[in-house]
């Protein structure tokens, strides 16, 4: 009798182990199967490091990439080059993380049917990019290295984002043999992966902090003689701006005035606002993680002043600063950017993007005042006619990078046209002055975005 009981117990234990194992397998299959199927390197979905199934179009349905048989890019060489940092190349040297992030959706995966659930029907990913704007941006950048980007600050759609240098994936140059430096940094998407010394576009941040922290800021006057003594050190301007209020000081991009403002704010207070506004935070969207910026101050007044001006150790990521400017345009609340609008397989939508607001980064009145100041810059300094048909609010910057290099040219802002809610940023390495270099680039790209939207 004891022998029968022992055997029965052993059988029960074996059954329990089998049931437990089956349950564990089903749980793993349910939660992890899609990752098993579309893991990087899967022959079902990848060739090399980039996804290799489905079709990719721009926001208006223009074909960018067909991967049903081989990687067939657009027939337009300019379009191929301008989108290579989003679509990747054949060898995987230029990665396309957004497309890979949605590999399961592109492949039409389901728990029941597995991959390619809809037979030979290809998954179609529609991006938010506008093909004509991409081409206009690439042409506008010319031989410059840097990035130019535009996004809809009401929806979060990235309408244009070009990183240079770039190459045609159908005509890849011999980068190893290149001694000119033309393609240096080619594999870097400067919009998402780079950081720049911001220069005077950072004065937008300091202005917003000062408006909230210094009650009588707009009643104060600031005198600029071309230099402002700070102990044994000094802050300099290119010329003496005389006596001015804060609005004029912002339009004049007066370093001396902003040094005086930095003394009233203090380094710790300015750092607090930088953190609250998310200026240096890394962003994540569509499987892309952007580079984090940097802002740090010490107790040396002159270093705090240079930080407030956008120099010293300041660094910003273009995507993050673009979102910040969009939040100002949005009354103090921004929206998260995104690149992939939707994915369909046959008649089924496997992914649909949505608009997601950020937390409020400044009060509505401060945002309104900063908007007015940025518009005043255009009306009194840059010239409204230089921005085409759109009503633009903006700030330029000339970022000193040290050594014998020319400064980086910077520009960021937004439009206030109801039908064209664009926030934009232009970063041109070794570009010199922000106004003369960046404004023509921004104008071409903004007009191209407007025309592409009108054609929808």
Tab-separated table of N, CA and C in Angstrom, residues 197-275:
chain	number	residue	atom	x	y	z
A	197	UNK	N	26.631	73.787	-27.770
A	197	UNK	CA	26.654	75.002	-26.963
A	197	UNK	C	25.593	75.919	-27.560
A	198	UNK	N	24.619	76.371	-26.775
A	198	UNK	CA	23.490	77.081	-27.373
A	198	UNK	C	23.754	78.521	-27.758
A	199	UNK	N	24.725	79.176	-27.083
A	199	UNK	CA	24.875	80.596	-27.347
A	199	UNK	C	23.622	81.349	-26.908
A	200	UNK	N	23.324	82.421	-27.599
A	200	UNK	CA	22.287	83.346	-27.129
A	200	UNK	C	20.860	82.835	-27.253
A	201	UNK	N	20.613	81.727	-27.922
A	201	UNK	CA	19.246	81.199	-27.886
A	201	UNK	C	18.894	80.764	-26.460
A	202	UNK	N	19.916	80.533	-25.628
A	202	UNK	CA	19.661	80.151	-24.245
A	202	UNK	C	19.117	81.320	-23.427
A	203	UNK	N	19.276	82.530	-23.929
A	203	UNK	CA	18.733	83.692	-23.226
A	203	UNK	C	17.211	83.611	-23.117
A	204	UNK	N	16.577	82.821	-23.973
A	204	UNK	CA	15.141	82.579	-23.845
A	204	UNK	C	14.846	81.910	-22.506
A	205	UNK	N	15.699	80.974	-22.117
A	205	UNK	CA	15.541	80.261	-20.846
A	205	UNK	C	15.753	81.214	-19.679
A	206	UNK	N	16.835	81.993	-19.737
A	206	UNK	CA	17.134	82.935	-18.669
A	206	UNK	C	16.034	83.984	-18.550
A	207	UNK	N	15.526	84.457	-19.681
A	207	UNK	CA	14.441	85.435	-19.669
A	207	UNK	C	13.202	84.864	-18.983
A	208	UNK	N	12.823	83.640	-19.343
A	208	UNK	CA	11.640	83.021	-18.744
A	208	UNK	C	11.807	82.862	-17.234
A	209	UNK	N	12.996	82.466	-16.799
A	209	UNK	CA	13.258	82.320	-15.363
A	209	UNK	C	13.181	83.677	-14.663
A	210	UNK	N	13.773	84.702	-15.277
A	210	UNK	CA	13.803	86.029	-14.662
A	210	UNK	C	12.403	86.634	-14.572
A	211	UNK	N	11.574	86.423	-15.582
A	211	UNK	CA	10.213	86.958	-15.554
A	211	UNK	C	9.411	86.371	-14.398
A	212	UNK	N	9.698	85.114	-14.068
A	212	UNK	CA	8.971	84.477	-12.972
A	212	UNK	C	9.573	84.776	-11.605
A	213	UNK	N	10.856	85.098	-11.578
A	213	UNK	CA	11.562	85.232	-10.297
A	213	UNK	C	11.746	86.689	-9.864
A	214	UNK	N	11.802	87.629	-10.817
A	214	UNK	CA	12.101	89.030	-10.500
A	214	UNK	C	10.860	89.866	-10.814
A	215	UNK	N	10.066	90.237	-9.825
A	215	UNK	CA	8.769	90.894	-10.052
A	215	UNK	C	8.843	92.183	-10.867
A	216	UNK	N	9.892	93.010	-10.636
A	216	UNK	CA	9.961	94.304	-11.312
A	216	UNK	C	10.911	94.292	-12.508
A	217	UNK	N	11.161	93.126	-13.077
A	217	UNK	CA	12.146	93.004	-14.159
A	217	UNK	C	11.856	93.972	-15.306
A	218	UNK	N	10.600	94.084	-15.706
A	218	UNK	CA	10.275	94.910	-16.875
A	218	UNK	C	10.307	96.408	-16.559
A	219	UNK	N	10.430	96.763	-15.291
A	219	UNK	CA	10.554	98.168	-14.931
A	219	UNK	C	12.019	98.588	-14.754
A	220	UNK	N	12.911	97.627	-14.794
A	220	UNK	CA	14.330	97.921	-14.604
A	220	UNK	C	14.967	98.408	-15.901
A	221	UNK	N	16.110	99.085	-15.748
A	221	UNK	CA	16.925	99.461	-16.906
A	221	UNK	C	18.325	98.882	-16.721
A	222	UNK	N	18.975	98.601	-17.839
A	222	UNK	CA	20.294	97.970	-17.822
A	222	UNK	C	21.222	98.772	-18.732
A	223	UNK	N	22.399	99.110	-18.226
A	223	UNK	CA	23.355	99.900	-18.990
A	223	UNK	C	24.468	99.007	-19.516
A	224	UNK	N	24.743	99.154	-20.789
A	224	UNK	CA	25.812	98.381	-21.435
A	224	UNK	C	26.816	99.337	-22.068
A	225	UNK	N	28.046	99.258	-21.608
A	225	UNK	CA	29.129	100.061	-22.186
A	225	UNK	C	30.012	99.226	-23.118
A	226	UNK	N	29.586	97.989	-23.329
A	226	UNK	CA	30.399	97.066	-24.120
A	226	UNK	C	31.111	96.054	-23.255
A	227	UNK	N	31.141	96.317	-21.941
A	227	UNK	CA	31.758	95.380	-20.995
A	227	UNK	C	31.111	95.583	-19.632
A	228	UNK	N	31.018	94.494	-18.868
A	228	UNK	CA	30.444	94.564	-17.528
A	228	UNK	C	31.412	93.888	-16.569
A	229	UNK	N	31.948	94.685	-15.665
A	229	UNK	CA	32.952	94.194	-14.733
A	229	UNK	C	32.307	93.301	-13.668
A	230	UNK	N	32.916	92.149	-13.442
A	230	UNK	CA	32.468	91.220	-12.407
A	230	UNK	C	33.704	90.788	-11.618
A	231	UNK	N	34.066	91.602	-10.632
A	231	UNK	CA	35.298	91.328	-9.893
A	231	UNK	C	36.496	91.539	-10.790
A	232	UNK	N	37.355	90.531	-10.854
A	232	UNK	CA	38.543	90.631	-11.715
A	232	UNK	C	38.224	90.205	-13.138
A	233	UNK	N	37.002	89.732	-13.359
A	233	UNK	CA	36.593	89.281	-14.686
A	233	UNK	C	35.573	90.251	-15.267
A	234	UNK	N	35.202	89.994	-16.512
A	234	UNK	CA	34.178	90.825	-17.129
A	234	UNK	C	33.444	90.056	-18.219
A	235	UNK	N	32.227	90.516	-18.484
A	235	UNK	CA	31.408	90.024	-19.586
A	235	UNK	C	31.448	91.082	-20.682
A	236	UNK	N	31.560	90.655	-21.914
A	236	UNK	CA	31.694	91.610	-23.011
A	236	UNK	C	30.563	91.468	-24.027
A	237	UNK	N	30.283	92.577	-24.701
A	237	UNK	CA	29.375	92.606	-25.850
A	237	UNK	C	30.159	93.071	-27.074
A	238	UNK	N	29.616	92.820	-28.244
A	238	UNK	CA	30.301	93.270	-29.458
A	238	UNK	C	30.318	94.793	-29.570
A	239	UNK	N	29.294	95.427	-28.971
A	239	UNK	CA	29.247	96.886	-28.987
A	239	UNK	C	28.500	97.371	-27.748
A	240	UNK	N	28.606	98.640	-27.480
A	240	UNK	CA	27.883	99.237	-26.354
A	240	UNK	C	26.430	99.471	-26.748
A	241	UNK	N	25.498	98.957	-25.930
A	241	UNK	CA	24.075	99.092	-26.242
A	241	UNK	C	23.426	100.241	-25.489
A	242	UNK	N	24.166	100.893	-24.608
A	242	UNK	CA	23.603	102.008	-23.861
A	242	UNK	C	22.628	101.538	-22.794
A	243	UNK	N	21.697	102.412	-22.433
A	243	UNK	CA	20.693	102.076	-21.428
A	243	UNK	C	19.455	101.519	-22.114
A	244	UNK	N	18.972	100.416	-21.610
A	244	UNK	CA	17.871	99.707	-22.273
A	244	UNK	C	17.032	98.977	-21.242
A	245	UNK	N	15.773	98.711	-21.585
A	245	UNK	CA	14.952	97.855	-20.743
A	245	UNK	C	15.193	96.404	-21.128
A	246	UNK	N	14.566	95.471	-20.431
A	246	UNK	CA	14.862	94.059	-20.659
A	246	UNK	C	14.401	93.601	-22.033
A	247	UNK	N	13.315	94.171	-22.535
A	247	UNK	CA	12.825	93.786	-23.857
A	247	UNK	C	13.822	94.170	-24.938
A	248	UNK	N	14.352	95.390	-24.830
A	248	UNK	CA	15.358	95.823	-25.797
A	248	UNK	C	16.662	95.055	-25.614
A	249	UNK	N	17.016	94.762	-24.362
A	249	UNK	CA	18.242	94.000	-24.099
A	249	UNK	C	18.152	92.611	-24.722
A	250	UNK	N	16.965	92.023	-24.665
A	250	UNK	CA	16.763	90.703	-25.271
A	250	UNK	C	16.867	90.799	-26.786
A	251	UNK	N	16.264	91.834	-27.371
A	251	UNK	CA	16.339	92.021	-28.822
A	251	UNK	C	17.776	92.292	-29.268
A	252	UNK	N	18.511	93.058	-28.446
A	252	UNK	CA	19.910	93.352	-28.762
A	252	UNK	C	20.842	92.193	-28.432
A	253	UNK	N	20.299	91.167	-27.753
A	253	UNK	CA	21.082	90.030	-27.279
A	253	UNK	C	22.273	90.521	-26.463
A	254	UNK	N	21.980	91.429	-25.542
A	254	UNK	CA	23.035	92.108	-24.771
A	254	UNK	C	23.569	91.212	-23.658
A	255	UNK	N	24.817	90.812	-23.789
A	255	UNK	CA	25.446	89.973	-22.777
A	255	UNK	C	25.562	90.697	-21.433
A	256	UNK	N	25.866	91.990	-21.487
A	256	UNK	CA	26.056	92.740	-20.246
A	256	UNK	C	24.759	92.828	-19.445
A	257	UNK	N	23.642	93.044	-20.129
A	257	UNK	CA	22.357	93.104	-19.439
A	257	UNK	C	22.014	91.757	-18.814
A	258	UNK	N	22.258	90.688	-19.555
A	258	UNK	CA	21.927	89.364	-19.020
A	258	UNK	C	22.898	88.938	-17.920
A	259	UNK	N	24.088	89.483	-17.914
A	259	UNK	CA	24.989	89.255	-16.778
A	259	UNK	C	24.410	89.901	-15.520
A	260	UNK	N	23.848	91.103	-15.673
A	260	UNK	CA	23.226	91.780	-14.534
A	260	UNK	C	21.984	91.018	-14.056
A	261	UNK	N	21.236	90.467	-14.984
A	261	UNK	CA	20.068	89.657	-14.619
A	261	UNK	C	20.514	88.395	-13.881
A	262	UNK	N	21.622	87.808	-14.323
A	262	UNK	CA	22.114	86.577	-13.680
A	262	UNK	C	22.511	86.840	-12.232
A	263	UNK	N	23.006	88.046	-11.939
A	263	UNK	CA	23.358	88.385	-10.557
A	263	UNK	C	22.116	88.399	-9.670
A	264	UNK	N	21.008	88.862	-10.219
A	264	UNK	CA	19.767	88.894	-9.448
A	264	UNK	C	19.187	87.491	-9.270
A	265	UNK	N	19.332	86.664	-10.288
A	265	UNK	CA	18.801	85.301	-10.210
A	265	UNK	C	19.648	84.413	-9.314
A	266	UNK	N	20.939	84.421	-9.545
A	266	UNK	CA	21.833	83.490	-8.847
A	266	UNK	C	21.878	82.156	-9.569
A	267	UNK	N	22.992	81.485	-9.427
A	267	UNK	CA	23.195	80.229	-10.142
A	267	UNK	C	22.224	79.131	-9.749
A	268	UNK	N	21.976	78.975	-8.460
A	268	UNK	CA	21.089	77.895	-8.000
A	268	UNK	C	19.659	78.096	-8.490
A	269	UNK	N	19.197	79.336	-8.466
A	269	UNK	CA	17.836	79.615	-8.938
A	269	UNK	C	17.720	79.348	-10.436
A	270	UNK	N	18.704	79.776	-11.197
A	270	UNK	CA	18.680	79.535	-12.638
A	270	UNK	C	18.709	78.043	-12.937
A	271	UNK	N	19.543	77.316	-12.199
A	271	UNK	CA	19.616	75.863	-12.386
A	271	UNK	C	18.283	75.197	-12.066
A	272	UNK	N	17.582	75.718	-11.057
A	272	UNK	CA	16.267	75.168	-10.696
A	272	UNK	C	15.287	75.317	-11.848
A	273	UNK	N	15.283	76.483	-12.490
A	273	UNK	CA	14.361	76.702	-13.603
A	273	UNK	C	14.747	75.864	-14.833
A	274	UNK	N	16.034	75.716	-15.072
A	274	UNK	CA	16.480	74.859	-16.177
A	274	UNK	C	15.951	73.440	-15.985
A	275	UNK	N	16.018	72.950	-14.771
A	275	UNK	CA	15.517	71.605	-14.474
A	275	UNK	C	13.999	71.545	-14.633
